[in-house]
mmCIF file of C-alpha atoms in Angstrom:
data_model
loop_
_atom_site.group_PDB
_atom_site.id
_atom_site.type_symbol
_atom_site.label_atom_id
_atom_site.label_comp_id
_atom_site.label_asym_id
_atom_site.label_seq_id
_atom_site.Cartn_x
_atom_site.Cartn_y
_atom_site.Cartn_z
ATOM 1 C CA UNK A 93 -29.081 12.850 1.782
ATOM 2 C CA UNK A 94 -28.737 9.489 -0.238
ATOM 3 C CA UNK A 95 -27.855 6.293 1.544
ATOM 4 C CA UNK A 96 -25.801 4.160 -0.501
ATOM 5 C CA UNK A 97 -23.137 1.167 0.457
ATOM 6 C CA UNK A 98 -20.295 -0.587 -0.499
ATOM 7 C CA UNK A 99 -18.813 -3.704 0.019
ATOM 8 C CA UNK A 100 -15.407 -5.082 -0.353
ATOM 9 C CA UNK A 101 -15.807 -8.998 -0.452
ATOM 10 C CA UNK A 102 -12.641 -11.217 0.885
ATOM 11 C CA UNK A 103 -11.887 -14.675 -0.152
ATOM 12 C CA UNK A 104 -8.409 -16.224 0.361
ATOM 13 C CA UNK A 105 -6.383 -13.097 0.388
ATOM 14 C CA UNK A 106 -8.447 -11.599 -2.716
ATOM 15 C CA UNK A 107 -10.904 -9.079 -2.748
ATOM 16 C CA UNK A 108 -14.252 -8.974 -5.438
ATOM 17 C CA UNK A 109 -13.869 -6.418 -7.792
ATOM 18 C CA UNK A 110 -16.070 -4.890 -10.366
ATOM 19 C CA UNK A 111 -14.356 -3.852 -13.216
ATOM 20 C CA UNK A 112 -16.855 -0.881 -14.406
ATOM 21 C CA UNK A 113 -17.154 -1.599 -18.001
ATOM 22 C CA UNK A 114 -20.890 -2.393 -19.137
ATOM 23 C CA UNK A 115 -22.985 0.892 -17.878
ATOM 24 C CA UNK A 116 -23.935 3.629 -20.189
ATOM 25 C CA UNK A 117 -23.442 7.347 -18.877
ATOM 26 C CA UNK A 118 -21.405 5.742 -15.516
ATOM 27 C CA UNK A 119 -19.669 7.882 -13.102
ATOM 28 C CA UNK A 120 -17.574 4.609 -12.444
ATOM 29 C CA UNK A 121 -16.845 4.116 -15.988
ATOM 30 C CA UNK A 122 -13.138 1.976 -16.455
ATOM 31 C CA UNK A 123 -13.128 2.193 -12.416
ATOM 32 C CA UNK A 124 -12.651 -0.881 -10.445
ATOM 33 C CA UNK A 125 -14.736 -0.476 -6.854
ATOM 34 C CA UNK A 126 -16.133 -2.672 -4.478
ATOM 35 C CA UNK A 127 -19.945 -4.051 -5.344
ATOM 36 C CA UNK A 128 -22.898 -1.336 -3.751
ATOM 37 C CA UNK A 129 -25.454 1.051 -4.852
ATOM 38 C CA UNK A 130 -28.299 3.498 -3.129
ATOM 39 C CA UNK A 131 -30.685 2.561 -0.964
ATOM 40 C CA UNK A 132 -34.348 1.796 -1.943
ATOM 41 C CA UNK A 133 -37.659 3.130 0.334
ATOM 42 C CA UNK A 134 -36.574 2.747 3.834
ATOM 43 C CA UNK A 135 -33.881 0.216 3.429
ATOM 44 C CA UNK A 136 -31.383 0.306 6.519
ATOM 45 C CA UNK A 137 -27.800 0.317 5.174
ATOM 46 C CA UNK A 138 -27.534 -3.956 6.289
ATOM 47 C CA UNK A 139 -30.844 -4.337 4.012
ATOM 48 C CA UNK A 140 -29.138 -2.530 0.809
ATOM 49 C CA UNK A 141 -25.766 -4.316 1.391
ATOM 50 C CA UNK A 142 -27.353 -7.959 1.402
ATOM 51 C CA UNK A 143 -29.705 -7.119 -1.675
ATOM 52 C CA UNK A 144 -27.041 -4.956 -3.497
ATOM 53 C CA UNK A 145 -24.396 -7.387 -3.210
ATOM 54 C CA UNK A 146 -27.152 -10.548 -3.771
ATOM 55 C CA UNK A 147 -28.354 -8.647 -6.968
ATOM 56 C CA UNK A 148 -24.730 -7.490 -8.294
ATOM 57 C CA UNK A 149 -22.893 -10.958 -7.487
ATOM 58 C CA UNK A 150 -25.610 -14.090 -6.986
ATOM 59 C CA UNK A 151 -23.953 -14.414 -3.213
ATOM 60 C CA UNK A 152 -25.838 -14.076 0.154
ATOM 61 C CA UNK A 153 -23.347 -12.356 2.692
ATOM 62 C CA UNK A 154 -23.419 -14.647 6.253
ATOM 63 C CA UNK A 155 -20.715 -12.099 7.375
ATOM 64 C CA UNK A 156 -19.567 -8.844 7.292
ATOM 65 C CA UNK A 157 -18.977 -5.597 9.111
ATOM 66 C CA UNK A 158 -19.074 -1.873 8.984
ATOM 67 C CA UNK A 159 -15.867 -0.292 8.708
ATOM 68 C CA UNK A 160 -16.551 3.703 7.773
ATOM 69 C CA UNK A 161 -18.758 6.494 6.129
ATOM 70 C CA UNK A 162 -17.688 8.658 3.506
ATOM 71 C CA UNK A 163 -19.667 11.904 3.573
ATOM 72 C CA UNK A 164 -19.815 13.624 -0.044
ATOM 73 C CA UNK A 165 -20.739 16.881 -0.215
ATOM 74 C CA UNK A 166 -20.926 18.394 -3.831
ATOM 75 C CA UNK A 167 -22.300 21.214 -5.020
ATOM 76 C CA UNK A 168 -23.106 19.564 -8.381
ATOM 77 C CA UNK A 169 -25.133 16.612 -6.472
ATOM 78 C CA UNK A 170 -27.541 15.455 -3.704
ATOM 79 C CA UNK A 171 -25.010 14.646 -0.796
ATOM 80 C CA UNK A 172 -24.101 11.336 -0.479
ATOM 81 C CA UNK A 173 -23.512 8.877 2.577
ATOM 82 C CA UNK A 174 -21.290 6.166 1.814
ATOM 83 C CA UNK A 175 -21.375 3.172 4.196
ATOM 84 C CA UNK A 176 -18.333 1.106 3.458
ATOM 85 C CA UNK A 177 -18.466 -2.526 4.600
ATOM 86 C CA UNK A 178 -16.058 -5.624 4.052
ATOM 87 C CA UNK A 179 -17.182 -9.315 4.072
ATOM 88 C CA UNK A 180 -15.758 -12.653 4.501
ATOM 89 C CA UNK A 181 -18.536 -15.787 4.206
ATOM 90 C CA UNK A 182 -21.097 -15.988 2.189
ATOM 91 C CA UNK A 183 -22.940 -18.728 0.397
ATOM 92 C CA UNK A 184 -23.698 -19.001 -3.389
ATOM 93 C CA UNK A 185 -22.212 -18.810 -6.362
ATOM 94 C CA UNK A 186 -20.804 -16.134 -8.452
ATOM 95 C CA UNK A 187 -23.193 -15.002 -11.384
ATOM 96 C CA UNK A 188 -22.488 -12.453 -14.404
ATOM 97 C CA UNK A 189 -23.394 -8.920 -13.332
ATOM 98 C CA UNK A 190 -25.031 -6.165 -15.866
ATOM 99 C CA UNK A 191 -22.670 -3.099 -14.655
ATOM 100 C CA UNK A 192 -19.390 -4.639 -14.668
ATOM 101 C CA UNK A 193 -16.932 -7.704 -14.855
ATOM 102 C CA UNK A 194 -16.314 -9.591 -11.432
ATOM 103 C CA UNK A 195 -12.649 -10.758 -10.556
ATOM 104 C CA UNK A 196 -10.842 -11.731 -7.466
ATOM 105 C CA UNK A 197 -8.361 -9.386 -7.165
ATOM 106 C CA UNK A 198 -5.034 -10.455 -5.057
ATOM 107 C CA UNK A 199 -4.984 -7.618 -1.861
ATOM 108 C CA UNK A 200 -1.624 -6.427 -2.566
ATOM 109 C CA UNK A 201 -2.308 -6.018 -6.450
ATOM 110 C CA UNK A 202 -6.011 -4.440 -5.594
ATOM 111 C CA UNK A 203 -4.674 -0.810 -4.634
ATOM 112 C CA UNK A 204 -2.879 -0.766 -8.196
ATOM 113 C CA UNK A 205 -6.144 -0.952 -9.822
ATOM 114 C CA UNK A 206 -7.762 2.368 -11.670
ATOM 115 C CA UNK A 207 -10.246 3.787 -8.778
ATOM 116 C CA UNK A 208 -11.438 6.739 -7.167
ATOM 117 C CA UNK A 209 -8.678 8.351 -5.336
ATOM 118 C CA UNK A 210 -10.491 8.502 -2.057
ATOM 119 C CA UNK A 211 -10.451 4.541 -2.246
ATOM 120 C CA UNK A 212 -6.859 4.576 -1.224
ATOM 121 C CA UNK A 213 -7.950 5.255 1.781
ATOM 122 C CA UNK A 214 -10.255 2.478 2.583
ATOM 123 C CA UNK A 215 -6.595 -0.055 1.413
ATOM 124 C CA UNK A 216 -4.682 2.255 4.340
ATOM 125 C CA UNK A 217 -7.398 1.101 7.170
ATOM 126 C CA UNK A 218 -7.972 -2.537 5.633
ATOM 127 C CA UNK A 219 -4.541 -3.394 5.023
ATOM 128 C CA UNK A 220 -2.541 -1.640 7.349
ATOM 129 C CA UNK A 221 -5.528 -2.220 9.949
ATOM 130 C CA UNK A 222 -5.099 1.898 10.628
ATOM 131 C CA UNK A 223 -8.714 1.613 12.794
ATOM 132 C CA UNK A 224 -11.555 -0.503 13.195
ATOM 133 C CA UNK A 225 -13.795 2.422 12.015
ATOM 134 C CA UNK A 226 -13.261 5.818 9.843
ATOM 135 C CA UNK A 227 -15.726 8.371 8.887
ATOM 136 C CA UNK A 228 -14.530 10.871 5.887
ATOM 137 C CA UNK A 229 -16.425 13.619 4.551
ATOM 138 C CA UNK A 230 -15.431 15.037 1.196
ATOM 139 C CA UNK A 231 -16.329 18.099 0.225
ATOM 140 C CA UNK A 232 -16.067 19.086 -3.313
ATOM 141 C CA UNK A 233 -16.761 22.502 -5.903
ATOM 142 C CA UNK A 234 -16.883 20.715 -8.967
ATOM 143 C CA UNK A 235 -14.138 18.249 -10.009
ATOM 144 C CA UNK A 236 -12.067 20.008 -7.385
ATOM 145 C CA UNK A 237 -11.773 18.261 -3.542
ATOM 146 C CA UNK A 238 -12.008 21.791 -1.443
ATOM 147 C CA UNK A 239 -12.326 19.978 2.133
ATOM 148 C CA UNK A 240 -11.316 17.088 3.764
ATOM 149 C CA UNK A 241 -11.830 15.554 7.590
ATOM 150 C CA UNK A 242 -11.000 12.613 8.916
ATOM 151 C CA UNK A 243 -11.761 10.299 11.750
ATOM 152 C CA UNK A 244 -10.586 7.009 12.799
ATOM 153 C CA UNK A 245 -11.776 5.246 15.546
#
């Protein structure tokens, strides 16, 4: 199974986004998401977040947390798990990234954005502070979602 993260940066009531618009052949394509990616060797899921989010942005998270993992299961693709973290200091400055434009998004304008529908999901826990801690697995034939559990903790 492939490790991979993603990180939803807060500053002054605004998320980071990454506006998808600069990778050839991209799944995320016109998306907006959070900044992430898969894990190298036998990085933990804290070492791929800091060097992800170092490489994607220029910043050095000082804090963040885990808030959920999103299981994908395709039959089209490796399986996935998705460890979703959010952050709130950090040192550095923003830099240009080679996948995407960076904004700060306002949080209430951030779930209006074009995105994966499962990402709704994450803007029900963080906003409406639904848990401390989900796990979702996705299960999928296709383009078509065929199963769907959820846990909150």
């Amino acid at each position: 199974m492939t490790i991979t993260t993603l990180c939803y940066i807060e500053n002054n009531g605004k998320y980071l986004m990454l506006h998808r618009v600069k990778k050839h052949n991209d799944i995320n394509e016109g998306k907006w998401i959070g900044v992430g990616g898969h894990a190298e060797g036998q990085e933990s899921p804290e070492e791929c977040l800091l060097r992800e989010v170092k490489e994607e942005t220029g910043l050095t998270l000082t804090s963040y947390k885990l808030r959920g993992l999103v299981t994908f299961i395709s039959d089209k693709c490796e399986p996935e798990l998705m460890c979703v973290f959010t952050a709130n200091e950090y040192i550095g400055e923003l830099t240009e990234c080679n996948e995407g434009e960076l904004y700060w998004i306002d949080k209430a304008v951030v779930p209006t954005l074009p995105t994966w529908k499962v990402t709704e999901f994450f803007w029900i826990c963080f906003f409406q502070e639904m848990s401390d801690f989900f796990s979702l697995k996705l299960q999928y034939e296709g383009e078509k979602l065929v199963d769907k559990q959820v846990n909150l903790y």
